[in-house]
Every structure is written in C-alpha cells, then in structure tokens.
Tab-separated table of C-alpha atoms in Angstrom:
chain	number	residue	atom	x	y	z
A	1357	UNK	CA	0.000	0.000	0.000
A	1358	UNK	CA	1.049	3.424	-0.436
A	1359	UNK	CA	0.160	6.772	0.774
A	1360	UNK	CA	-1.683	9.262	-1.677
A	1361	UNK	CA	-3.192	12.873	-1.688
A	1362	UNK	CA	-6.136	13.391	-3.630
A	1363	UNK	CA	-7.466	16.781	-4.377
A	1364	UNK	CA	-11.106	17.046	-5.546
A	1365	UNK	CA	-13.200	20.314	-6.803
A	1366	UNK	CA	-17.152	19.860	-6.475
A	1367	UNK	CA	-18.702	22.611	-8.392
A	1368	UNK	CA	-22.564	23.282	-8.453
A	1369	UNK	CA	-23.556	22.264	-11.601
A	1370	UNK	CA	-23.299	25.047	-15.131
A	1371	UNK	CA	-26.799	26.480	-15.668
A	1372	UNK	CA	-27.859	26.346	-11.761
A	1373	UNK	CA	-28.258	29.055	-9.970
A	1374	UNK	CA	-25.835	29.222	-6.943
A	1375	UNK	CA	-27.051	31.699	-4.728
A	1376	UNK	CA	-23.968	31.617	-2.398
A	1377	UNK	CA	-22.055	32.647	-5.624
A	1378	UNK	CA	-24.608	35.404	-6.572
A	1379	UNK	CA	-24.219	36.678	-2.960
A	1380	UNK	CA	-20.695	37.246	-3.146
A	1381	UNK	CA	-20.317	38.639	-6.705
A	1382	UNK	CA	-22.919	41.475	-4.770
A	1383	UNK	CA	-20.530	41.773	-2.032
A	1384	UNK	CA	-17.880	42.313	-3.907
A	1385	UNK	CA	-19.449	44.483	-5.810
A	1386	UNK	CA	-20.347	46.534	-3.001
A	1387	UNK	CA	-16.697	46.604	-1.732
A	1388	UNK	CA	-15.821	48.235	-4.475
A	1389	UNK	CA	-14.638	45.300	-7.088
A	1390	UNK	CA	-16.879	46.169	-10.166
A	1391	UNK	CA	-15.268	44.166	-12.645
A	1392	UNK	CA	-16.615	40.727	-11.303
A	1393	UNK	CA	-19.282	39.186	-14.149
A	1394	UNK	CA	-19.767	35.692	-12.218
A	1395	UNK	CA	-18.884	34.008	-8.949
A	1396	UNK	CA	-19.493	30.443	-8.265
A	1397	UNK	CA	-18.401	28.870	-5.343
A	1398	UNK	CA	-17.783	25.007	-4.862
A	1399	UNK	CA	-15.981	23.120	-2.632
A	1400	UNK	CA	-12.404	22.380	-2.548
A	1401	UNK	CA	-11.460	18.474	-0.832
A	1402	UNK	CA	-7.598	17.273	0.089
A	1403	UNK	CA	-8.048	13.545	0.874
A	1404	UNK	CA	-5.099	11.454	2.584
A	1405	UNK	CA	-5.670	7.956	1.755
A	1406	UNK	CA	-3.809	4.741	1.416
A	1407	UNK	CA	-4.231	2.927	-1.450
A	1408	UNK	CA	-2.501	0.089	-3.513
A	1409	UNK	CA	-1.876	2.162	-6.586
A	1410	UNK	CA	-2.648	5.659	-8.333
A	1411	UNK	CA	-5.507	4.173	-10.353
A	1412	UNK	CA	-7.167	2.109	-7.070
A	1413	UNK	CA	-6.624	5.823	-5.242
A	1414	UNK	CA	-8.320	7.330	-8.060
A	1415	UNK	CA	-11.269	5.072	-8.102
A	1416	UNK	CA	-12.188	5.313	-4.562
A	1417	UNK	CA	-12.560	8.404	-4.613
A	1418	UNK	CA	-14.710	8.806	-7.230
A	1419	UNK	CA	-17.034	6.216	-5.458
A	1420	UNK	CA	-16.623	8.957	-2.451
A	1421	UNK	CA	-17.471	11.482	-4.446
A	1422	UNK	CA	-20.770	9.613	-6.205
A	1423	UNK	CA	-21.798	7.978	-2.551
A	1424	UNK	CA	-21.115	11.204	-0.663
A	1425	UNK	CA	-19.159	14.496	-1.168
A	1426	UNK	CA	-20.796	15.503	-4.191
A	1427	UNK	CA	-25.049	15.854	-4.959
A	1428	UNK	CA	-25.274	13.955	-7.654
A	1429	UNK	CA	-28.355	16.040	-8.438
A	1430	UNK	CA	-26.725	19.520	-8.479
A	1431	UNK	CA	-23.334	19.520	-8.359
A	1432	UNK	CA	-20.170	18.373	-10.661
A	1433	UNK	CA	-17.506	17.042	-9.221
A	1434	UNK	CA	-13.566	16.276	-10.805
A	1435	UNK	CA	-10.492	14.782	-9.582
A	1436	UNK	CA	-8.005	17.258	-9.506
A	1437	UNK	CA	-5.257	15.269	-8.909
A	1438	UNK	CA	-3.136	12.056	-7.377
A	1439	UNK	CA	0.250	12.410	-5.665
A	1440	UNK	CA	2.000	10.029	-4.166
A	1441	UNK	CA	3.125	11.001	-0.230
A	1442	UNK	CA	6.919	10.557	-0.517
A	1443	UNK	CA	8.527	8.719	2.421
A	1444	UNK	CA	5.004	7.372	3.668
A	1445	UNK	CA	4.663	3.681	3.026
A	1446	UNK	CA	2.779	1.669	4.849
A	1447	UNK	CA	2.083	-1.896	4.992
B	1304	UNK	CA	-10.359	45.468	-20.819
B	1305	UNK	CA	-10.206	41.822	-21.160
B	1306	UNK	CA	-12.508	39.037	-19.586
B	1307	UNK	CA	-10.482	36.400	-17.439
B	1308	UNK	CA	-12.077	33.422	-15.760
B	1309	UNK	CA	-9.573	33.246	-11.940
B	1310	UNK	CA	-9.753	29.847	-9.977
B	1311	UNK	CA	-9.085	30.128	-6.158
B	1312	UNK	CA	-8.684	27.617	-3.477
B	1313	UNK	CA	-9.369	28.987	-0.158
B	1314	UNK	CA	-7.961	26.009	2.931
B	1315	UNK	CA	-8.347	26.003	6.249
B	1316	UNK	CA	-4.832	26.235	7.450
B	1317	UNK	CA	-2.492	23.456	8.414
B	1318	UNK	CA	-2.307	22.553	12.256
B	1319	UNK	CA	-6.002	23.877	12.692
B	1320	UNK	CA	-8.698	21.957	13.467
B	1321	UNK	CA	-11.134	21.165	10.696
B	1322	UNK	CA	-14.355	20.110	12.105
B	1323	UNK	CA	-15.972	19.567	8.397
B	1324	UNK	CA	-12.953	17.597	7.390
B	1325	UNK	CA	-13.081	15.401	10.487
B	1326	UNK	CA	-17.110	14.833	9.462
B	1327	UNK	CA	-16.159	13.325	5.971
B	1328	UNK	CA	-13.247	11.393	7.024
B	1329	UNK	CA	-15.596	9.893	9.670
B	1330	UNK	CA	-18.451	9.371	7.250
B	1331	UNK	CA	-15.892	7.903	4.792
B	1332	UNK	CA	-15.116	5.435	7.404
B	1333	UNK	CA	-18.691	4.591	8.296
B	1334	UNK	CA	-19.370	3.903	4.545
B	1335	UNK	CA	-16.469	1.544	4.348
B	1336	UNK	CA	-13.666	3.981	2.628
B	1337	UNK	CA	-11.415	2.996	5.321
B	1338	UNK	CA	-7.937	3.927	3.951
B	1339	UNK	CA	-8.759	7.659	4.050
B	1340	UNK	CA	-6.393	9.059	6.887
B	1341	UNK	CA	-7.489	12.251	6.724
B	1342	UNK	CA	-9.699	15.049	4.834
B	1343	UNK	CA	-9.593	18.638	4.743
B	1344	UNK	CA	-12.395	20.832	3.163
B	1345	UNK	CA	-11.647	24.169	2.052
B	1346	UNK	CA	-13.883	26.097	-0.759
B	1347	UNK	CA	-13.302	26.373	-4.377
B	1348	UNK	CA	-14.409	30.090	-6.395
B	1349	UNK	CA	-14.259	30.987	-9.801
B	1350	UNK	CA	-14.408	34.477	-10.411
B	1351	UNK	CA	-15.398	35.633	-13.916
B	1352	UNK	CA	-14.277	39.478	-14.064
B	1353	UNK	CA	-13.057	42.390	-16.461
B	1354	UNK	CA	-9.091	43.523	-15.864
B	1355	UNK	CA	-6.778	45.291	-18.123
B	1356	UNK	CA	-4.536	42.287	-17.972
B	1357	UNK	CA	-3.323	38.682	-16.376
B	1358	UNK	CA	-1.174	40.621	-13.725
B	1359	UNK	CA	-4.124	43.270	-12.942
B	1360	UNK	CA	-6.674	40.511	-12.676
B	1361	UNK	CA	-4.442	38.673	-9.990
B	1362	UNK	CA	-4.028	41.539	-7.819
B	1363	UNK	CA	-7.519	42.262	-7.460
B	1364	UNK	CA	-8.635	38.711	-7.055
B	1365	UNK	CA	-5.706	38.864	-4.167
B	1366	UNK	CA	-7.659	41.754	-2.330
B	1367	UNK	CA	-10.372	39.955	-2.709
B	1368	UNK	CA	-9.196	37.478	-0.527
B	1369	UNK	CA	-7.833	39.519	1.566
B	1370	UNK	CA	-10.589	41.669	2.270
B	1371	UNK	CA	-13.545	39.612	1.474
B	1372	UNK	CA	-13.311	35.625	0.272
B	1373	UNK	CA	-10.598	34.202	3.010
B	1374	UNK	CA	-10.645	34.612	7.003
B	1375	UNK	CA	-7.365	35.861	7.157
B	1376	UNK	CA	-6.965	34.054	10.725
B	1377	UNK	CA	-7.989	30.511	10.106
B	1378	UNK	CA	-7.432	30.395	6.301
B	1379	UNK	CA	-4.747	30.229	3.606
B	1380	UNK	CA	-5.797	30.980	-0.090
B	1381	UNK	CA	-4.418	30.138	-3.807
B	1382	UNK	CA	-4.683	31.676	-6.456
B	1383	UNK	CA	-4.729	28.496	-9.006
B	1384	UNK	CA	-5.152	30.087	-12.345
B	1385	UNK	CA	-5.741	33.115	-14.311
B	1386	UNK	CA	-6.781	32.457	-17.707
B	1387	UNK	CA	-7.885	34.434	-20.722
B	1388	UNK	CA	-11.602	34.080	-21.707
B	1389	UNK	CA	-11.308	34.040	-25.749
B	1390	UNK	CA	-13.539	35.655	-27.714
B	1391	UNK	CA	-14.961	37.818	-24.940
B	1392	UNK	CA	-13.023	41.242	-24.992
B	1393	UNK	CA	-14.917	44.615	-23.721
B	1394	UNK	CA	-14.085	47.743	-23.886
C-alpha cells in the first residue's frame, strides 16, 4: 500500500443558480470590485488515503465522491489530482 | 479590458482543526472507505471578471481574498489560475 493525496473540486452544476455565488459577486461588488461578471463557489477536498496504486486511489474516490461528497443532483464534481506522499509507506 | 475566468482555493490552514474535514473522514469510514487518513475541506471560487490584464486581474482577485473571500486568521488561499476568456473582450 502506499500513501496518496487526492485533491477534488465539487462545483454546483453550469446552468444552476448558486445563490452563495450570486451573494458574493454582490458583495464584492459593493466593496468596491466592479469588474466581477460571475462568482461560483464550490468546494475544494484534500483527501489522505492509502491505497494500492494511483488508479485504485483514483477510483475510490470517485465512489466517495458519487456515494457522498458531491449531490449527484446539483453539483459536478472532478479529480483534480493524485500524488503520491513521498517517504510514507505503509504496509 | 479583457474578460479572465480566476480559480481560487481557499484552505483552512495546516495545524487547525477542521471540524468539516473530520465529518467526511468519519463518514468515509462509516461507509467503508477505510484507507482515508485524513480530509480537509476548504472552498473552491471561480471568479469571472473584467481587468486590463493577467497581472491586474491577480491583484484584485488577491484583495479579494484579503478583504472579502478568506478569514485571514484561520485560512490560507491560492490563487490556481488566471486564464484568458477568448472571444470575450470589452471595452
């Protein structure tokens, strides 16, 4: 087994509203930043897993993401990345 | 003026607790995702915005941060990308 870090961005889905992103486009508006068209706001996951290889890391987390970090209704979600954790093998 | 599209990762920072991330990792677990050691949930924006150019763009999106988007105590931001919408200049 080795150790990985997985980053993942969940994004509400293109088309949806997002009120939390309409709220702070007006906020930032209102502070003075006029040049903002759009703001969307999604989340942004770091996951520290073990797993026997890059693709198995990758995998699992996408059944995470389909089972329970992302709405499957509303929201898109995309594996940003897999690094191996240097120095952190386990057995 | 040009239109950029600026992606922004906002963390909680590192030695603080994470009370969401602690939720998921547990949740994980409970689900059966039992190699995850550890998750940390931070928020992902994408700013769509007018600047005279790459270098402008980034320095407002970093008072944005500053001022607005992070906590400046209990989180770190990124400024991932700035990129170039095509086809969408305004004057």
């Amino acid at each position: 087994m080795s150790y990985f870090r997985v980053a993942i961005h969940i994004v509400p889905r293109r088309g949806l509203l997002d009120p939390q992103g309409k709220a702070v486009s007006d906020a930032l508006h209102a502070l003075g930043f006029s040049g903002v068209r759009d703001a969307r706001i999604g989340r942004f996951i770091v996951l520290e897993m073990e797993a026997s290889d890059a693709m198995d890391a990758d995998a699992s987390v996408r059944q995470m993401c389909e089972r329970l970090l992302a709405n499957p209704v509303t929201e898109d979600f995309e594996i940003e990345g897999v690094h191996v954790i240097e120095g952190a093998h386990v057995t």
